[in-house]
Amino acid sequence: MTKRLTGDTEFRIRGAIGSYNQRDIVLSGQTGLTDTAAIGFAVASYQRDGYGENLLTGADNYNKDILSGRVSLELNPTDTLWIRVAADSTKDDSNARFGFLMEDAPTGSETSPGSVYDHESNMPSDNSVETSGVSLTAEWQLSENLTVKSITASRSGETETNIDFDSISRPDFDVPAYYEDDQFTQEFQLSWSGEKSNLVSGIYYYEGTAKGSFDAVLGMYGITQNVSGSVDTESIAVYANYELALTDALNLTLGGRYTVDEKSADVFKGNYLGLYSPEFADRYDGEPAVATPYAILTDYSNSDEWGQFSPKVGFNYQLDEDTMVYASYSSGFKSGGFDMRGDASVMPETEDGYDPETADTYELGVKAELFNNRIRLNAAAFHTNYDDMQVTVQTFSEATQNFSSAVINAGKSEIQGLELEMMASITDRLTSNIVLGYTDTDYLEVIDGGVDVSDQWGAFQYSPAKTALGQLSYNIDAFEGSLVLNGSVSYRSEMQIYAAPSQLDVGSVTLFDAGVTYFSGDDKWQLSLQGKNLTDEEYRNAGYTAFGWITGYYGAPRTVALTGSYNF
């Protein structure tokens, strides 16, 4: 939650210029309207040219064009009542990102461009993401120990985008898409604090609609597959979290949440002759598809309801003034639903939807401050079991000679690992921070067509086994202020993009950052020069593979930025 306004008149300007014509500016401030009312605001613009381009049109790729704003009004009618009304809006007109053709085109003579940020897509670079929301928060302190809070919020979003799986100048596998969502939430929270115990409880309500549509334009076959639908969700949950000091050193935490989700879905999937379905034909040049699909693969309406209790229990014990150990167990779940991309002609069970996925997590840890608080150490070991895991399986249809995918409850898996964080004041001026992580993931069971294929699946998607971060910071008194030198190195081991191994899997990545920041003695302004990915490492973060096309998406190259801020 954003910190409360003070009512003081303040204004701050921040800006940045940098590589690839980066131009950022942020204006923020607040002022008191009366003794019991204050208003605050922030407006931000983030602009940057692309790291690459469309070699055919010159349009930027990986650029940034974002404008956002926020305003809030806070009232304190009495000493015990606080109210905030807030609104925000963000408009992201950054170009759609197109992938790098990693292998020669399977349907033509196209080869990989010279830069991993370049492409030759025939699709427009137009892309629009708009989000906005309003909220009302009220907090009433009924007594010294009892507080009631209400949070009412509404949000909406619209997206129009283009995805080109082939990234060449033909519509061999193009995906124009749009998405819309609206949601309303209401939460009532009751907080109580006693001499040796605390309780936070409440009720949470969610109502939302998500809908969208996209074409899979397979120009190499002269057909288009349209997938569209909407999902209405209504969810209500009650929760409580109780903390009790059993002794001066031993504390107990008990918690629980009961959630009921109800979802209803309308899903359509059909094949059209020609390029683009009638829904998208007007947006793109080319031969429009005929108005009627020649094959309806999925067309249904259905609804379902799920209820789930998620408990939590934990202990922490203060071994001495500087060391605490803790243990906890918690259960969680991912809601069930309906697969908007399911092909009922191949897998009729997709119309029944899929059930929630559950997870049980156990954690042991220690927090310590050593050597007169010069070293702060946090270490934890965890183990999570997943059941009724929601997995996407691929099925081949002899009738249509096509692959189709479906989300089903077909899996069991486990994840376990270690996390270590150490912050150290090496000297009064030199500090360091080290974060290490190890994660071991394993699919225990994945049922596809009645067969366990878990041995064919590798690690979890986007879950590197090893991660590390090392940071150093050195403070120097200079120019009637302070100069801070910083450097960091981050490491990520091999990573799998899909659930099963593929050509998109990436190797380890090591990145180096460094910079210097000046803070004025009166705390009014600062100036910073920062460089990221200083060795200009080329690394892939994501990608697609389908019908022989393999395209990748890459992290930012070396960048340098000069940023500054001034407090009026």
Coordinates of C-alpha atoms in Angstrom, one line a residue:
M1 CA 0.0 0.0 0.0
T2 CA 1.3 3.5 -0.9
K3 CA 2.4 5.4 2.1
R4 CA 0.1 8.1 3.4
L5 CA 0.4 11.7 2.5
T6 CA 2.0 14.0 5.1
G7 CA 0.1 17.1 4.0
D8 CA 3.4 19.0 3.5
T9 CA 3.8 20.9 0.2
E10 CA 6.4 18.9 -1.7
F11 CA 7.4 18.7 -5.4
R12 CA 9.9 16.3 -7.0
I13 CA 11.2 16.1 -10.5
R14 CA 13.1 13.0 -11.8
G15 CA 14.6 12.4 -15.2
A16 CA 16.9 10.2 -17.2
I17 CA 18.7 10.2 -20.5
G18 CA 20.6 7.2 -21.8
S19 CA 21.4 4.6 -24.5
Y20 CA 19.0 4.2 -27.4
N21 CA 17.7 7.7 -26.9
Q22 CA 16.2 7.0 -23.5
R23 CA 14.2 10.0 -22.2
D24 CA 12.3 9.6 -18.9
I25 CA 10.6 12.2 -16.8
V26 CA 8.6 11.8 -13.6
L27 CA 6.8 14.6 -11.8
S28 CA 5.4 14.0 -8.3
G29 CA 4.2 16.0 -5.4
Q30 CA 1.6 16.6 -2.7
T31 CA 0.1 19.5 -0.7
G32 CA -2.4 20.0 2.1
L33 CA -5.8 21.4 1.1
T34 CA -7.0 21.9 4.7
D35 CA -5.9 20.6 8.1
T36 CA -7.7 17.4 7.4
A37 CA -7.3 16.9 3.7
A38 CA -4.3 16.4 1.3
I39 CA -3.8 15.7 -2.3
G40 CA -0.9 13.9 -4.1
F41 CA -0.1 13.1 -7.7
A42 CA 2.5 11.6 -10.0
V43 CA 2.9 11.7 -13.8
A44 CA 5.5 9.7 -15.6
S45 CA 6.7 9.4 -19.2
Y46 CA 9.1 6.6 -20.3
Q47 CA 10.5 6.8 -23.8
R48 CA 13.2 4.8 -25.6
D49 CA 14.1 3.8 -29.1
G50 CA 14.3 0.2 -29.9
Y51 CA 17.3 -2.1 -29.6
G52 CA 16.5 -3.4 -33.0
E53 CA 14.2 -2.8 -35.9
N54 CA 12.0 -4.3 -38.7
L55 CA 14.5 -4.6 -41.5
L56 CA 11.7 -4.1 -44.1
T57 CA 9.9 -1.1 -42.6
G58 CA 12.4 0.5 -40.1
A59 CA 9.9 0.3 -37.3
D60 CA 11.5 0.0 -33.8
N61 CA 11.7 -3.3 -32.0
Y62 CA 12.0 -3.4 -28.2
N63 CA 11.3 0.3 -27.8
K64 CA 9.4 2.0 -25.0
D65 CA 6.5 4.5 -25.1
I66 CA 4.7 4.7 -21.8
L67 CA 2.6 7.4 -20.1
S68 CA 1.1 6.9 -16.7
G69 CA -0.5 9.0 -14.0
R70 CA -1.9 8.7 -10.5
V71 CA -3.8 11.0 -8.2
S72 CA -5.0 10.5 -4.6
L73 CA -7.1 12.5 -2.1
E74 CA -6.7 11.7 1.6
L75 CA -9.1 12.8 4.3
N76 CA -8.8 12.7 8.1
P77 CA -12.3 13.8 9.3
T78 CA -11.5 12.7 12.9
D79 CA -8.5 11.3 14.8
T80 CA -9.8 7.8 14.3
L81 CA -11.0 7.9 10.6
W82 CA -8.8 8.0 7.5
I83 CA -10.0 7.9 3.9
R84 CA -8.2 7.7 0.6
V85 CA -9.7 8.0 -2.9
A86 CA -7.2 7.2 -5.7
A87 CA -7.2 6.8 -9.4
D88 CA -4.5 5.8 -11.9
S89 CA -4.1 5.2 -15.6
T90 CA -1.4 3.8 -17.8
K91 CA -1.1 3.9 -21.6
D92 CA 1.6 1.7 -23.2
D93 CA 2.1 2.3 -26.9
S94 CA 5.4 0.6 -27.1
N95 CA 5.6 -1.4 -30.4
A96 CA 4.7 -5.0 -30.4
R97 CA 7.9 -7.1 -29.8
F98 CA 8.8 -9.5 -32.6
G99 CA 11.1 -12.4 -32.1
F100 CA 14.4 -13.3 -33.8
L101 CA 14.3 -16.1 -36.4
M102 CA 16.7 -18.6 -34.8
E103 CA 16.6 -21.2 -37.6
D104 CA 16.1 -20.8 -41.4
A105 CA 12.5 -20.5 -42.4
P106 CA 10.9 -24.0 -43.0
T107 CA 8.7 -22.6 -45.8
G108 CA 11.1 -20.3 -47.7
S109 CA 14.6 -19.1 -48.1
E110 CA 14.7 -16.6 -45.1
T111 CA 17.6 -16.8 -42.8
S112 CA 18.4 -15.3 -39.4
P113 CA 19.0 -11.5 -39.3
G114 CA 22.4 -10.2 -38.2
S115 CA 21.1 -9.0 -34.8
V116 CA 18.9 -10.9 -32.3
Y117 CA 16.8 -7.8 -31.9
D118 CA 15.9 -7.5 -35.6
H119 CA 13.1 -9.1 -37.6
E120 CA 11.3 -9.0 -41.0
S121 CA 7.7 -9.4 -39.9
N122 CA 4.9 -8.5 -42.3
M123 CA 2.7 -7.6 -39.3
P124 CA 2.2 -4.0 -38.1
S125 CA 4.2 -2.9 -35.1
D126 CA 1.1 -1.2 -33.6
N127 CA 0.5 -2.3 -30.0
S128 CA -1.7 -0.7 -27.4
V129 CA -2.1 -1.6 -23.7
E130 CA -4.4 0.6 -21.6
T131 CA -5.1 0.0 -17.9
S132 CA -6.9 2.2 -15.4
G133 CA -8.4 1.9 -11.9
V134 CA -10.1 3.7 -9.0
S135 CA -10.1 2.7 -5.3
L136 CA -11.6 3.9 -2.0
T137 CA -9.9 2.9 1.2
A138 CA -11.3 3.7 4.6
E139 CA -9.7 2.9 8.0
W140 CA -11.6 3.4 11.2
Q141 CA -9.9 2.9 14.6
L142 CA -12.7 1.7 16.8
S143 CA -10.5 1.5 19.9
E144 CA -6.8 1.4 20.9
N145 CA -6.8 -2.3 19.9
L146 CA -9.4 -2.6 17.2
T147 CA -9.3 -1.3 13.6
V148 CA -11.7 -1.8 10.7
K149 CA -10.6 -1.3 7.1
S150 CA -12.6 -1.3 3.8
I151 CA -10.9 -1.4 0.4
T152 CA -13.1 -1.0 -2.7
A153 CA -11.5 -1.1 -6.1
S154 CA -12.3 -1.3 -9.8
R155 CA -9.9 -1.9 -12.7
S156 CA -10.1 -2.4 -16.4
G157 CA -7.8 -3.0 -19.2
E158 CA -7.7 -3.3 -23.0
T159 CA -4.9 -4.7 -25.2
E160 CA -4.5 -4.9 -29.0
T161 CA -1.3 -6.6 -30.1
N162 CA 0.4 -8.6 -32.8
I163 CA 2.4 -11.8 -32.4
D164 CA 4.4 -13.2 -35.3
F165 CA 5.6 -16.7 -34.7
D166 CA 7.5 -16.7 -38.0
S167 CA 9.0 -13.2 -38.0
I168 CA 9.3 -13.0 -41.8
S169 CA 7.5 -11.0 -44.5
R170 CA 4.8 -13.7 -45.1
P171 CA 1.8 -14.5 -42.9
D172 CA 2.9 -18.0 -42.4
F173 CA 2.0 -18.0 -38.7
D174 CA 0.7 -14.6 -37.6
V175 CA -1.4 -13.9 -34.5
P176 CA -3.3 -10.7 -34.2
A177 CA -5.1 -10.5 -30.9
Y178 CA -7.1 -8.3 -28.5
Y179 CA -8.0 -8.7 -24.8
E180 CA -10.3 -6.9 -22.4
D181 CA -10.8 -7.3 -18.7
D182 CA -12.9 -5.6 -16.0
Q183 CA -12.9 -6.4 -12.3
F184 CA -14.4 -5.2 -9.1
T185 CA -13.1 -6.1 -5.6
Q186 CA -14.3 -5.4 -2.1
E187 CA -12.4 -6.3 1.1
F188 CA -13.4 -5.8 4.7
Q189 CA -10.7 -6.3 7.3
L190 CA -10.7 -6.4 11.1
S191 CA -7.4 -6.1 13.0
W192 CA -7.1 -6.6 16.7
S193 CA -3.9 -6.4 18.8
G194 CA -3.5 -7.6 22.4
E195 CA -0.7 -7.8 24.9
K196 CA 0.5 -11.2 23.6
S197 CA -1.5 -11.8 20.5
N198 CA -2.7 -10.2 17.2
L199 CA -5.5 -11.1 14.8
V200 CA -6.1 -10.0 11.3
S201 CA -9.3 -11.3 9.6
G202 CA -11.6 -10.4 6.8
I203 CA -13.7 -11.2 3.8
Y204 CA -12.7 -10.6 0.2
Y205 CA -15.0 -10.5 -2.8
Y206 CA -14.0 -10.5 -6.5
E207 CA -16.1 -10.2 -9.6
G208 CA -14.5 -10.0 -13.1
T209 CA -14.8 -10.6 -16.8
A210 CA -12.0 -11.4 -19.1
K211 CA -12.5 -11.8 -22.8
G212 CA -10.5 -11.8 -26.0
S213 CA -9.9 -13.1 -29.4
F214 CA -7.0 -14.0 -31.7
D215 CA -6.4 -15.4 -35.1
A216 CA -3.8 -18.0 -35.9
V217 CA -3.2 -17.1 -39.5
L218 CA -1.5 -20.0 -41.3
G219 CA -0.8 -18.4 -44.6
M220 CA 1.3 -21.4 -45.8
Y221 CA -1.9 -23.5 -45.7
G222 CA -4.3 -20.7 -46.7
I223 CA -6.4 -21.0 -43.6
T224 CA -7.1 -19.0 -40.4
Q225 CA -8.0 -20.4 -37.0
N226 CA -10.0 -18.0 -34.8
V227 CA -10.1 -18.5 -31.0
S228 CA -12.3 -16.3 -28.9
G229 CA -14.3 -16.4 -25.7
S230 CA -14.9 -14.9 -22.3
V231 CA -14.8 -16.0 -18.7
D232 CA -16.9 -14.5 -15.9
T233 CA -15.5 -15.1 -12.4
E234 CA -17.0 -14.6 -9.0
S235 CA -15.0 -15.4 -5.9
I236 CA -15.5 -14.9 -2.2
A237 CA -13.0 -15.7 0.5
V238 CA -12.9 -15.4 4.3
Y239 CA -9.6 -15.5 6.1
A240 CA -7.9 -15.1 9.5
N241 CA -4.4 -14.9 10.7
Y242 CA -3.7 -15.2 14.5
E243 CA -0.3 -14.6 16.1
L244 CA 0.3 -15.7 19.8
A245 CA 3.4 -15.3 22.0
L246 CA 3.4 -18.6 23.8
T247 CA 6.5 -17.6 25.8
D248 CA 9.0 -14.7 25.7
A249 CA 10.9 -16.6 23.0
L250 CA 8.3 -18.8 21.2
N251 CA 5.6 -17.5 18.9
L252 CA 2.8 -19.3 17.1
T253 CA 1.1 -18.3 13.9
L254 CA -2.2 -19.9 12.8
G255 CA -4.0 -18.9 9.7
G256 CA -6.6 -20.1 7.2
R257 CA -8.5 -19.0 4.1
Y258 CA -11.6 -20.5 2.6
T259 CA -12.3 -19.6 -1.0
V260 CA -15.2 -20.3 -3.3
D261 CA -14.7 -19.6 -7.0
E262 CA -17.4 -19.7 -9.6
K263 CA -16.6 -19.4 -13.3
S264 CA -18.6 -19.4 -16.5
A265 CA -17.1 -19.5 -19.9
D266 CA -18.1 -19.1 -23.6
V267 CA -15.5 -20.6 -25.9
F268 CA -15.3 -20.7 -29.7
K269 CA -12.6 -22.1 -32.0
G270 CA -13.2 -22.4 -35.8
N271 CA -11.2 -22.7 -39.0
Y272 CA -11.7 -20.3 -41.9
L273 CA -10.5 -20.4 -45.5
G274 CA -8.3 -17.4 -46.4
L275 CA -6.3 -15.0 -44.3
Y276 CA -7.8 -13.5 -41.2
S277 CA -11.2 -14.2 -39.7
P278 CA -14.0 -11.7 -40.3
E279 CA -13.2 -10.3 -36.9
F280 CA -9.7 -9.2 -37.8
A281 CA -9.9 -8.8 -41.6
D282 CA -10.6 -5.1 -41.5
R283 CA -7.5 -4.4 -39.4
Y284 CA -5.0 -6.0 -41.8
D285 CA -4.3 -5.9 -45.5
G286 CA -4.6 -9.1 -47.5
E287 CA -7.2 -11.5 -48.6
P288 CA -10.0 -11.7 -46.0
A289 CA -11.3 -15.0 -44.9
V290 CA -14.8 -16.1 -45.9
A291 CA -17.5 -15.2 -43.4
T292 CA -18.4 -18.7 -42.3
P293 CA -16.0 -21.3 -40.8
Y294 CA -15.6 -24.5 -42.7
A295 CA -14.9 -26.4 -39.4
I296 CA -16.1 -25.6 -35.9
L297 CA -13.6 -27.2 -33.5
T298 CA -15.0 -25.8 -30.2
D299 CA -18.2 -24.0 -29.4
Y300 CA -19.6 -24.3 -25.9
S301 CA -20.8 -22.6 -22.8
N302 CA -20.2 -24.1 -19.4
S303 CA -19.8 -23.1 -15.7
D304 CA -18.3 -24.7 -12.6
E305 CA -17.7 -24.0 -8.9
W306 CA -14.8 -24.9 -6.6
G307 CA -14.3 -24.5 -2.8
Q308 CA -10.9 -24.8 -1.1
F309 CA -9.6 -24.3 2.5
S310 CA -6.0 -23.3 2.7
P311 CA -4.5 -23.6 6.2
K312 CA -1.2 -22.2 7.6
V313 CA 0.7 -22.9 10.8
G314 CA 4.1 -21.6 11.8
F315 CA 6.5 -21.2 14.8
N316 CA 9.4 -18.9 15.4
Y317 CA 11.8 -19.2 18.3
Q318 CA 14.3 -16.6 19.5
L319 CA 17.4 -18.6 20.4
D320 CA 19.1 -15.4 21.7
E321 CA 19.1 -11.7 21.1
D322 CA 20.6 -12.1 17.6
T323 CA 19.2 -15.4 16.3
M324 CA 15.8 -16.6 15.4
V325 CA 14.7 -19.9 13.8
Y326 CA 11.3 -20.6 12.3
A327 CA 9.3 -23.4 10.7
S328 CA 6.1 -23.2 8.7
Y329 CA 3.5 -25.1 6.7
S330 CA 1.0 -23.6 4.3
S331 CA -1.4 -24.9 1.7
G332 CA -2.5 -23.0 -1.4
F333 CA -4.3 -23.5 -4.6
K334 CA -4.6 -22.2 -8.1
S335 CA -8.2 -21.9 -9.2
G336 CA -9.8 -24.2 -11.8
G337 CA -11.1 -22.9 -15.1
F338 CA -11.8 -23.4 -18.8
D339 CA -9.1 -23.6 -21.5
M340 CA -9.8 -20.9 -24.0
R341 CA -7.5 -22.7 -26.6
G342 CA -8.9 -26.2 -26.1
D343 CA -9.9 -28.2 -29.2
A344 CA -13.1 -30.1 -28.4
S345 CA -13.0 -31.9 -31.8
V346 CA -9.9 -33.7 -30.6
M347 CA -10.3 -33.6 -26.8
P348 CA -14.0 -33.4 -25.9
E349 CA -13.1 -33.3 -22.2
T350 CA -11.9 -29.7 -22.6
E351 CA -15.5 -28.6 -22.3
D352 CA -15.6 -29.9 -18.7
G353 CA -12.8 -27.5 -17.7
Y354 CA -10.1 -28.3 -15.2
D355 CA -10.0 -28.4 -11.4
P356 CA -7.9 -26.4 -9.0
E357 CA -4.2 -27.2 -8.5
T358 CA -3.1 -27.6 -4.9
A359 CA 0.3 -27.1 -3.3
D360 CA 1.6 -27.9 0.2
T361 CA 4.8 -26.0 1.2
Y362 CA 7.1 -26.6 4.2
E363 CA 9.8 -24.2 5.2
L364 CA 12.6 -24.0 7.7
G365 CA 14.8 -21.0 8.2
V366 CA 17.0 -18.9 10.4
K367 CA 17.5 -15.1 10.7
A368 CA 20.6 -13.8 12.5
E369 CA 22.6 -10.7 13.1
L370 CA 26.3 -11.4 13.8
F371 CA 29.4 -9.5 14.8
N372 CA 27.7 -6.6 16.5
N373 CA 25.1 -6.4 13.8
R374 CA 27.7 -6.0 11.0
I375 CA 26.3 -9.1 9.3
R376 CA 22.7 -9.9 8.7
L377 CA 22.0 -13.5 7.6
N378 CA 18.8 -15.0 6.3
A379 CA 18.7 -18.7 5.3
A380 CA 15.8 -20.9 4.3
A381 CA 15.1 -24.4 3.0
F382 CA 11.7 -25.2 1.4
H383 CA 9.8 -28.1 -0.1
T384 CA 6.6 -27.9 -2.1
N385 CA 4.3 -30.8 -3.3
Y386 CA 1.9 -30.0 -6.2
D387 CA -1.2 -32.2 -6.8
D388 CA -3.8 -32.1 -9.6
M389 CA -1.3 -30.0 -11.4
Q390 CA -2.7 -28.1 -14.3
V391 CA -0.6 -29.0 -17.4
T392 CA -0.9 -28.4 -21.1
V393 CA -0.7 -31.6 -23.1
Q394 CA -0.4 -32.0 -26.9
T395 CA -2.6 -34.5 -28.8
F396 CA -2.3 -35.5 -32.5
S397 CA -5.5 -36.0 -34.4
E398 CA -5.4 -38.6 -37.2
A399 CA -8.6 -37.1 -38.6
T400 CA -7.4 -33.5 -39.0
Q401 CA -3.6 -34.3 -39.1
N402 CA -3.1 -31.5 -36.6
F403 CA -1.8 -31.1 -33.1
S404 CA -4.0 -29.6 -30.4
S405 CA -3.4 -28.6 -26.9
A406 CA -5.5 -28.8 -23.7
V407 CA -5.1 -27.8 -20.1
I408 CA -5.9 -30.8 -17.8
N409 CA -5.3 -31.9 -14.2
A410 CA -2.7 -34.5 -15.2
G411 CA 0.3 -33.9 -13.1
K412 CA 2.1 -34.3 -9.8
S413 CA 5.4 -32.5 -9.1
E414 CA 7.7 -31.3 -6.4
I415 CA 10.0 -28.4 -5.9
Q416 CA 12.6 -28.0 -3.2
G417 CA 15.5 -25.6 -2.6
L418 CA 17.7 -23.4 -0.5
E419 CA 17.9 -19.6 -0.2
L420 CA 20.7 -17.6 1.4
E421 CA 21.0 -13.8 1.8
M422 CA 23.8 -12.1 3.6
M423 CA 24.2 -8.3 4.0
A424 CA 27.5 -7.2 5.5
S425 CA 29.0 -3.9 6.6
I426 CA 32.6 -4.8 5.8
T427 CA 33.8 -1.3 6.9
D428 CA 31.9 1.8 7.8
R429 CA 32.0 2.8 4.1
L430 CA 32.0 -0.6 2.3
T431 CA 28.9 -2.8 2.3
S432 CA 28.0 -6.0 0.5
N433 CA 25.0 -8.1 -0.3
I434 CA 25.0 -11.7 -1.4
V435 CA 22.0 -13.7 -2.5
L436 CA 22.2 -17.4 -3.4
G437 CA 19.5 -19.7 -4.5
Y438 CA 19.2 -23.4 -5.4
T439 CA 16.0 -25.0 -6.8
D440 CA 15.4 -28.6 -7.7
T441 CA 12.2 -29.3 -9.7
D442 CA 10.8 -32.6 -10.7
Y443 CA 7.7 -33.8 -12.5
L444 CA 6.5 -37.0 -10.7
E445 CA 3.6 -37.7 -12.9
V446 CA 2.2 -36.3 -16.2
I447 CA -0.6 -38.3 -17.7
D448 CA -1.1 -37.8 -21.4
G449 CA -3.4 -40.1 -23.3
G450 CA -3.4 -42.5 -20.3
V451 CA 0.4 -42.7 -20.4
D452 CA 2.8 -41.2 -17.8
V453 CA 5.2 -39.0 -19.8
S454 CA 6.9 -37.3 -16.9
D455 CA 10.3 -38.8 -17.8
Q456 CA 10.1 -36.8 -21.1
W457 CA 9.6 -33.6 -19.3
G458 CA 12.5 -31.7 -17.8
A459 CA 12.7 -29.0 -15.2
F460 CA 9.9 -26.5 -14.6
Q461 CA 9.6 -23.7 -17.1
Y462 CA 11.6 -20.6 -16.4
S463 CA 13.1 -22.2 -13.2
P464 CA 16.9 -22.2 -13.3
A465 CA 18.5 -24.5 -10.7
K466 CA 21.0 -21.9 -9.5
T467 CA 20.8 -18.2 -9.1
A468 CA 23.3 -15.8 -7.5
L469 CA 23.6 -12.0 -6.9
G470 CA 26.6 -10.2 -5.5
Q471 CA 26.6 -6.4 -4.8
L472 CA 29.3 -4.0 -3.4
S473 CA 28.7 -0.4 -2.4
Y474 CA 31.4 2.1 -1.3
N475 CA 30.5 5.5 0.2
I476 CA 32.8 8.5 -0.1
D477 CA 32.4 12.0 1.4
A478 CA 32.7 14.4 -1.5
F479 CA 31.5 17.9 -2.7
E480 CA 29.7 18.6 0.6
G481 CA 27.7 15.4 0.1
S482 CA 28.3 11.7 -0.5
L483 CA 29.4 9.7 -3.5
V484 CA 28.4 6.1 -3.7
L485 CA 30.2 3.6 -6.0
N486 CA 28.2 0.4 -6.7
G487 CA 28.8 -2.8 -8.7
S488 CA 27.0 -6.0 -9.0
V489 CA 27.1 -9.4 -10.7
S490 CA 24.2 -11.7 -11.3
Y491 CA 24.1 -15.3 -12.4
R492 CA 21.4 -17.6 -13.7
S493 CA 22.1 -21.2 -14.6
E494 CA 20.5 -23.1 -17.5
M495 CA 16.8 -22.5 -18.0
Q496 CA 14.0 -24.4 -19.8
I497 CA 11.5 -22.4 -21.8
Y498 CA 8.8 -25.1 -22.2
A499 CA 7.8 -27.9 -19.8
A500 CA 9.5 -30.4 -22.1
P501 CA 13.1 -29.8 -23.4
S502 CA 13.3 -27.9 -26.7
Q503 CA 15.7 -25.9 -28.9
L504 CA 14.7 -22.8 -27.1
D505 CA 16.3 -23.9 -23.8
V506 CA 19.0 -21.4 -22.8
G507 CA 22.4 -21.7 -21.1
S508 CA 23.7 -19.9 -18.1
V509 CA 23.9 -16.1 -18.0
T510 CA 26.2 -13.8 -16.1
L511 CA 25.5 -10.0 -16.1
F512 CA 27.7 -7.2 -14.7
D513 CA 26.3 -3.7 -13.7
A514 CA 28.1 -0.7 -12.2
G515 CA 27.6 2.9 -11.4
V516 CA 28.1 6.0 -9.3
T517 CA 25.6 8.1 -7.5
Y518 CA 26.0 11.6 -5.8
F519 CA 23.7 12.7 -3.0
S520 CA 23.8 16.3 -2.0
G521 CA 24.3 17.2 1.6
D522 CA 20.9 18.9 1.9
D523 CA 19.1 15.8 0.5
K524 CA 17.5 18.0 -2.2
W525 CA 19.1 16.4 -5.3
Q526 CA 21.0 13.4 -6.6
L527 CA 22.7 12.5 -9.8
S528 CA 23.5 8.9 -10.9
L529 CA 25.4 7.3 -13.8
Q530 CA 24.5 3.6 -14.2
G531 CA 25.6 1.0 -16.7
K532 CA 23.8 -2.4 -17.1
N533 CA 25.0 -5.5 -18.9
L534 CA 28.4 -4.0 -19.2
T535 CA 29.9 -6.9 -21.1
D536 CA 27.0 -6.8 -23.6
E537 CA 26.0 -10.3 -22.9
E538 CA 23.5 -11.8 -25.5
Y539 CA 20.9 -13.9 -23.6
R540 CA 17.5 -15.3 -24.4
N541 CA 14.6 -15.0 -22.0
A542 CA 11.7 -16.5 -24.0
G543 CA 10.6 -17.9 -27.3
Y544 CA 8.2 -19.8 -29.4
T545 CA 8.4 -23.0 -31.4
A546 CA 5.6 -24.4 -33.6
F547 CA 5.2 -25.9 -37.1
G548 CA 9.0 -25.8 -37.5
W549 CA 9.3 -22.1 -36.6
I550 CA 11.7 -21.2 -33.8
T551 CA 11.9 -17.6 -32.7
G552 CA 13.5 -16.1 -29.6
Y553 CA 13.2 -13.0 -27.4
Y554 CA 16.3 -11.5 -25.8
G555 CA 17.2 -9.4 -22.8
A556 CA 18.5 -5.9 -23.0
P557 CA 22.0 -5.2 -24.5
R558 CA 24.5 -2.9 -22.7
T559 CA 22.9 0.3 -21.7
V560 CA 24.1 3.4 -19.8
A561 CA 21.8 6.0 -18.3
L562 CA 22.3 9.3 -16.5
T563 CA 19.5 10.0 -14.0
G564 CA 18.8 12.9 -11.7
S565 CA 16.2 14.2 -9.2
Y566 CA 15.5 17.4 -7.4
N567 CA 13.2 17.9 -4.4
F568 CA 11.6 21.4 -4.2

